[in-house]
Amino acid sequence: QSALTQPPSASGSPGQSVTLSCTGTSSDVGGYKYVSWYQQHPGKAPKLMIYEVSERPSGVPDRFSGSKSGNTASLTVSGLQAEDEADYYCSSYASSNSVVFGGGTKLTVL
Amino acid sequence: QVQLVESGGGVVQPGRSLRLSCAASGFTFNIYSMNWVRQAPGKGLEWVAIMSYDGDTKYYADSVKGRFTISRDNSKSTLYLQMNSLRVEDTAVYYCARGRGWLTYFDYWGQGTLVSVSS
C-alpha cells in the first residue's frame, strides 16, 4: 500500500482557517468511511483529532472538522490558534486488512 | 485514565532481535484490538501490526511480515512486539495504540520507545 498524499506544509495566521488535504485511491480513502486525522507536536505522541471522516472525539475543539470527497479527505482548522501548530497525519483503512498513513503536513501558525 | 506505556527499546545490531512491551491501564484491555505503529526519525507514521482483542487474529504490514510477531497477555494487560532479523530501516520510535473497531482508528497512543538498529 502506498502512503496517502499530503502537502508537506501549510500555514495561516491566528484566527484564519486552513484546510489540509489527504489524497488516496478508491482502495483506501475513496472506498471506506474510515479516514482519521492525528495531531503530533514535536517529541510527543500522536493525538486523535477526527475519526470516521468527520467525527470529533470528546475534548477536541469544534474548530477542527473533517470531510471527504471522492479519493480526497480534508481537515479544516478554523480560528487558528498558536497551539494548533503541529504535524498533522491522515490515515485510512485500506484493503487487505491494513492501514495507510499520509506523509504528514506541518502546519505553521504565522 | 487510559495509559499505554511502552518499554524494551534500545540499540541493536542488524540481524539481532528485540522485544517491545506495552503495559496498558485505565481501561478493559481484553475488549480492544491493539496495534503497533512506528515513526522513523523525521519521517511519518507507519502502521506495523494489529492483534484482535482475544489474540486470535493478527495482521502485519508487508515491511515486517515474517520478521515481527505481535502478541498479548490479557491477564497482564500487556501487548508485545517480537522483532527478529532487524534491519537498519526498522530504526524508529515504536508506539502502541488502542484500536477502535478493526483498523478504523487509534484513539489512545503511548509515548513510544526508540529502537535504533545500527552496526
Tab-separated table of C-alpha atoms in Angstrom:
chain	number	residue	atom	x	y	z
A	1	GLN	CA	0.000	0.000	0.000
A	2	SER	CA	1.332	3.415	-0.955
A	3	ALA	CA	1.199	6.264	1.517
A	4	LEU	CA	-1.581	8.808	1.224
A	5	THR	CA	-0.514	12.134	-0.281
A	6	GLN	CA	-0.420	15.194	1.946
A	7	PRO	CA	1.190	18.575	1.191
A	8	PRO	CA	4.382	18.888	3.257
A	9	SER	CA	3.451	22.267	4.687
A	10	ALA	CA	0.610	24.690	5.261
A	11	SER	CA	0.265	27.937	7.126
A	12	GLY	CA	-2.199	30.518	8.337
A	13	SER	CA	-2.469	33.494	10.625
A	14	PRO	CA	-4.193	33.383	14.008
A	15	GLY	CA	-7.937	33.456	13.595
A	16	GLN	CA	-7.840	32.305	9.990
A	17	SER	CA	-8.988	28.955	8.610
A	18	VAL	CA	-6.766	26.451	6.889
A	19	THR	CA	-7.652	23.231	5.081
A	20	LEU	CA	-5.274	20.278	4.852
A	21	SER	CA	-5.769	17.708	2.111
A	22	CYS	CA	-5.143	13.988	2.003
A	23	THR	CA	-5.363	12.142	-1.306
A	24	GLY	CA	-5.591	8.401	-1.721
A	25	THR	CA	-7.273	5.958	-4.037
A	26	SER	CA	-10.506	4.031	-4.314
A	27	SER	CA	-8.804	1.241	-2.352
A	28	ASP	CA	-8.413	3.387	0.749
A	29	VAL	CA	-9.782	6.923	1.206
A	30	GLY	CA	-12.375	6.664	-1.551
A	31	GLY	CA	-13.545	3.198	-0.629
A	32	TYR	CA	-14.233	3.494	3.089
A	33	LYS	CA	-15.535	5.924	5.686
A	34	TYR	CA	-12.580	5.127	7.956
A	35	VAL	CA	-10.462	8.232	7.481
A	36	SER	CA	-8.901	9.676	10.614
A	37	TRP	CA	-6.618	12.609	11.420
A	38	TYR	CA	-3.883	12.861	14.064
A	39	GLN	CA	-2.084	15.883	15.502
A	40	GLN	CA	1.505	15.483	16.635
A	41	HIS	CA	3.532	18.095	18.461
A	42	PRO	CA	7.344	17.731	18.385
A	43	GLY	CA	8.542	14.901	20.579
A	44	LYS	CA	5.020	13.886	21.520
A	45	ALA	CA	2.717	11.002	20.666
A	46	PRO	CA	0.048	11.465	18.003
A	47	LYS	CA	-3.387	12.558	19.198
A	48	LEU	CA	-6.640	11.589	17.512
A	49	MET	CA	-8.467	14.665	16.171
A	50	ILE	CA	-11.024	13.265	13.710
A	51	TYR	CA	-12.285	9.734	13.069
A	52	GLU	CA	-14.642	8.217	10.511
A	53	VAL	CA	-14.124	11.177	8.167
A	54	SER	CA	-15.898	13.831	10.238
A	55	GLU	CA	-16.444	12.640	13.809
A	56	ARG	CA	-14.717	14.509	16.604
A	57	PRO	CA	-13.648	12.767	19.840
A	58	SER	CA	-14.739	14.388	23.065
A	59	GLY	CA	-12.302	17.057	24.133
A	60	VAL	CA	-11.278	18.065	20.615
A	61	PRO	CA	-12.329	21.666	19.871
A	62	ASP	CA	-15.082	22.112	17.309
A	63	ARG	CA	-12.654	24.306	15.382
A	64	PHE	CA	-11.467	21.027	13.871
A	65	SER	CA	-13.643	19.455	11.209
A	66	GLY	CA	-13.253	16.752	8.592
A	67	SER	CA	-14.784	15.903	5.248
A	68	LYS	CA	-14.244	13.707	2.218
A	69	SER	CA	-14.956	13.910	-1.486
A	70	GLY	CA	-14.055	11.002	-3.689
A	71	ASN	CA	-10.473	9.942	-3.004
A	72	THR	CA	-9.561	13.119	-1.107
A	73	ALA	CA	-10.162	13.813	2.567
A	74	SER	CA	-9.764	17.204	4.215
A	75	LEU	CA	-9.148	18.569	7.678
A	76	THR	CA	-10.193	22.161	8.297
A	77	VAL	CA	-8.909	24.108	11.266
A	78	SER	CA	-10.937	27.256	11.876
A	79	GLY	CA	-9.970	30.146	14.123
A	80	LEU	CA	-6.302	29.132	14.089
A	81	GLN	CA	-4.524	29.321	17.414
A	82	ALA	CA	-0.837	29.166	18.246
A	83	GLU	CA	-1.229	25.728	19.846
A	84	ASP	CA	-2.540	24.311	16.564
A	85	GLU	CA	0.983	24.484	15.142
A	86	ALA	CA	1.935	20.820	14.738
A	87	ASP	CA	2.256	17.984	12.260
A	88	TYR	CA	-0.999	16.502	11.020
A	89	TYR	CA	-1.328	12.989	9.634
A	90	CYS	CA	-4.276	11.463	7.852
A	91	SER	CA	-4.943	7.759	7.889
A	92	SER	CA	-7.313	5.388	6.156
A	93	TYR	CA	-8.319	1.780	6.310
A	94	ALA	CA	-7.013	0.080	3.197
A	95	SER	CA	-7.981	-3.182	1.573
A	96	SER	CA	-6.345	-6.409	2.755
A	97	ASN	CA	-6.550	-5.593	6.447
A	98	SER	CA	-4.093	-2.747	6.623
A	99	VAL	CA	-3.916	0.930	7.440
A	100	VAL	CA	-2.131	3.559	5.413
A	101	PHE	CA	-0.962	6.952	6.668
A	102	GLY	CA	-0.163	10.127	4.819
A	103	GLY	CA	3.293	11.617	4.891
A	104	GLY	CA	2.117	14.423	7.148
A	105	THR	CA	1.597	18.176	6.847
A	106	LYS	CA	3.490	20.633	9.012
A	107	LEU	CA	1.052	23.386	9.966
A	108	THR	CA	2.636	26.716	10.853
A	109	VAL	CA	0.718	29.469	12.597
A	110	LEU	CA	2.232	32.720	11.361
B	1	GLN	CA	-7.441	7.440	32.631
B	2	VAL	CA	-6.154	5.391	29.730
B	3	GLN	CA	-2.419	4.828	29.855
B	4	LEU	CA	-0.155	2.955	27.479
B	5	VAL	CA	3.497	2.648	28.447
B	6	GLU	CA	5.980	1.126	26.023
B	7	SER	CA	9.336	-0.309	27.006
B	8	GLY	CA	12.087	-2.501	25.619
B	9	GLY	CA	13.615	-0.215	23.032
B	10	GLY	CA	17.332	0.274	22.632
B	11	VAL	CA	20.296	-0.025	20.308
B	12	VAL	CA	20.711	-3.335	18.499
B	13	GLN	CA	22.864	-4.617	15.657
B	14	PRO	CA	21.356	-5.596	12.293
B	15	GLY	CA	20.105	-9.169	12.282
B	16	ARG	CA	19.517	-9.272	16.033
B	17	SER	CA	16.234	-9.402	17.944
B	18	LEU	CA	14.368	-7.195	20.371
B	19	ARG	CA	11.056	-7.491	22.218
B	20	LEU	CA	8.908	-4.479	22.972
B	21	SER	CA	6.211	-4.352	25.640
B	22	CYS	CA	3.235	-2.056	26.115
B	23	ALA	CA	1.622	-2.002	29.548
B	24	ALA	CA	-1.991	-0.843	29.477
B	25	SER	CA	-4.083	0.567	32.294
B	26	GLY	CA	-7.223	2.584	32.858
B	27	PHE	CA	-9.441	0.525	30.560
B	28	THR	CA	-10.636	-3.024	29.973
B	29	PHE	CA	-7.710	-4.264	27.904
B	30	ASN	CA	-9.267	-7.540	26.784
B	31	ILE	CA	-12.059	-5.976	24.728
B	32	TYR	CA	-9.904	-3.824	22.440
B	33	SER	CA	-7.787	-4.567	19.425
B	34	MET	CA	-4.252	-3.269	19.845
B	35	ASN	CA	-1.728	-2.002	17.347
B	36	TRP	CA	1.899	-1.100	16.849
B	37	VAL	CA	2.704	1.994	14.794
B	38	ARG	CA	6.219	3.255	14.141
B	39	GLN	CA	7.838	6.506	13.103
B	40	ALA	CA	11.330	6.658	11.655
B	41	PRO	CA	13.358	9.729	12.693
B	42	GLY	CA	11.993	12.805	10.944
B	43	LYS	CA	9.508	10.704	8.967
B	44	GLY	CA	5.796	9.953	9.026
B	45	LEU	CA	3.765	7.290	10.749
B	46	GLU	CA	3.699	3.690	9.553
B	47	TRP	CA	1.266	1.087	10.828
B	48	VAL	CA	3.084	-2.121	11.783
B	49	ALA	CA	0.667	-4.702	13.178
B	50	ILE	CA	-2.706	-5.347	14.790
B	51	MET	CA	-3.974	-8.018	17.143
B	52	SER	CA	-7.609	-8.688	17.935
B	53	TYR	CA	-8.951	-8.370	21.481
B	54	ASP	CA	-8.733	-12.124	22.041
B	55	GLY	CA	-5.409	-12.688	20.305
B	56	ASP	CA	-6.941	-14.882	17.620
B	57	THR	CA	-6.405	-12.574	14.670
B	58	LYS	CA	-3.361	-10.583	13.648
B	59	TYR	CA	-2.152	-8.779	10.584
B	60	TYR	CA	1.139	-7.160	9.627
B	61	ALA	CA	2.463	-4.539	7.280
B	62	ASP	CA	4.320	-6.088	4.357
B	63	SER	CA	7.537	-4.413	5.533
B	64	VAL	CA	7.649	-6.529	8.716
B	65	LYS	CA	5.755	-9.672	7.731
B	66	GLY	CA	7.686	-12.812	8.606
B	67	ARG	CA	10.091	-10.937	10.902
B	68	PHE	CA	7.860	-9.352	13.566
B	69	THR	CA	5.311	-11.082	15.787
B	70	ILE	CA	2.610	-9.314	17.748
B	71	SER	CA	1.162	-10.954	20.852
B	72	ARG	CA	-0.713	-10.041	24.005
B	73	ASP	CA	-1.267	-11.292	27.529
B	74	ASN	CA	-4.718	-10.184	28.621
B	75	SER	CA	-4.086	-11.383	32.186
B	76	LYS	CA	-1.287	-8.811	32.380
B	77	SER	CA	-2.906	-6.144	30.158
B	78	THR	CA	0.237	-6.133	28.087
B	79	LEU	CA	0.932	-6.041	24.356
B	80	TYR	CA	4.183	-7.277	22.850
B	81	LEU	CA	6.125	-6.970	19.633
B	82	GLN	CA	8.853	-9.528	18.983
B	83	MET	CA	11.178	-8.139	16.349
B	84	ASN	CA	13.592	-10.549	14.677
B	85	SER	CA	16.108	-10.100	11.854
B	86	LEU	CA	16.181	-6.378	12.495
B	87	ARG	CA	17.273	-4.071	9.689
B	88	VAL	CA	18.667	-0.555	9.710
B	89	GLU	CA	15.376	0.626	8.207
B	90	ASP	CA	13.488	-0.635	11.269
B	91	THR	CA	15.008	2.231	13.255
B	92	ALA	CA	12.051	4.189	14.634
B	93	VAL	CA	10.006	5.188	17.616
B	94	TYR	CA	7.500	2.409	18.178
B	95	TYR	CA	4.103	3.359	19.561
B	96	CYS	CA	1.399	1.074	20.824
B	97	ALA	CA	-2.069	2.352	20.072
B	98	ARG	CA	-5.503	1.240	21.156
B	99	GLY	CA	-7.763	0.419	18.253
B	100	ARG	CA	-11.445	1.112	17.818
B	101	GLY	CA	-13.266	-1.353	15.629
B	102	TRP	CA	-10.928	-3.106	13.219
B	103	LEU	CA	-8.251	-0.828	11.794
B	104	THR	CA	-10.691	2.084	11.770
B	105	TYR	CA	-8.794	4.476	14.017
B	106	PHE	CA	-6.478	4.651	17.034
B	107	ASP	CA	-7.865	6.582	19.959
B	108	TYR	CA	-5.042	6.366	22.516
B	109	TRP	CA	-1.297	6.187	21.983
B	110	GLY	CA	1.642	5.506	24.251
B	111	GLN	CA	4.643	7.811	24.453
B	112	GLY	CA	6.729	5.476	22.314
B	113	THR	CA	10.011	3.615	22.673
B	114	LEU	CA	13.007	4.166	20.397
B	115	VAL	CA	14.566	1.260	18.547
B	116	SER	CA	17.867	2.003	16.868
B	117	VAL	CA	19.352	-0.627	14.563
B	118	SER	CA	22.972	0.095	13.842
B	119	SER	CA	26.246	-1.716	13.454
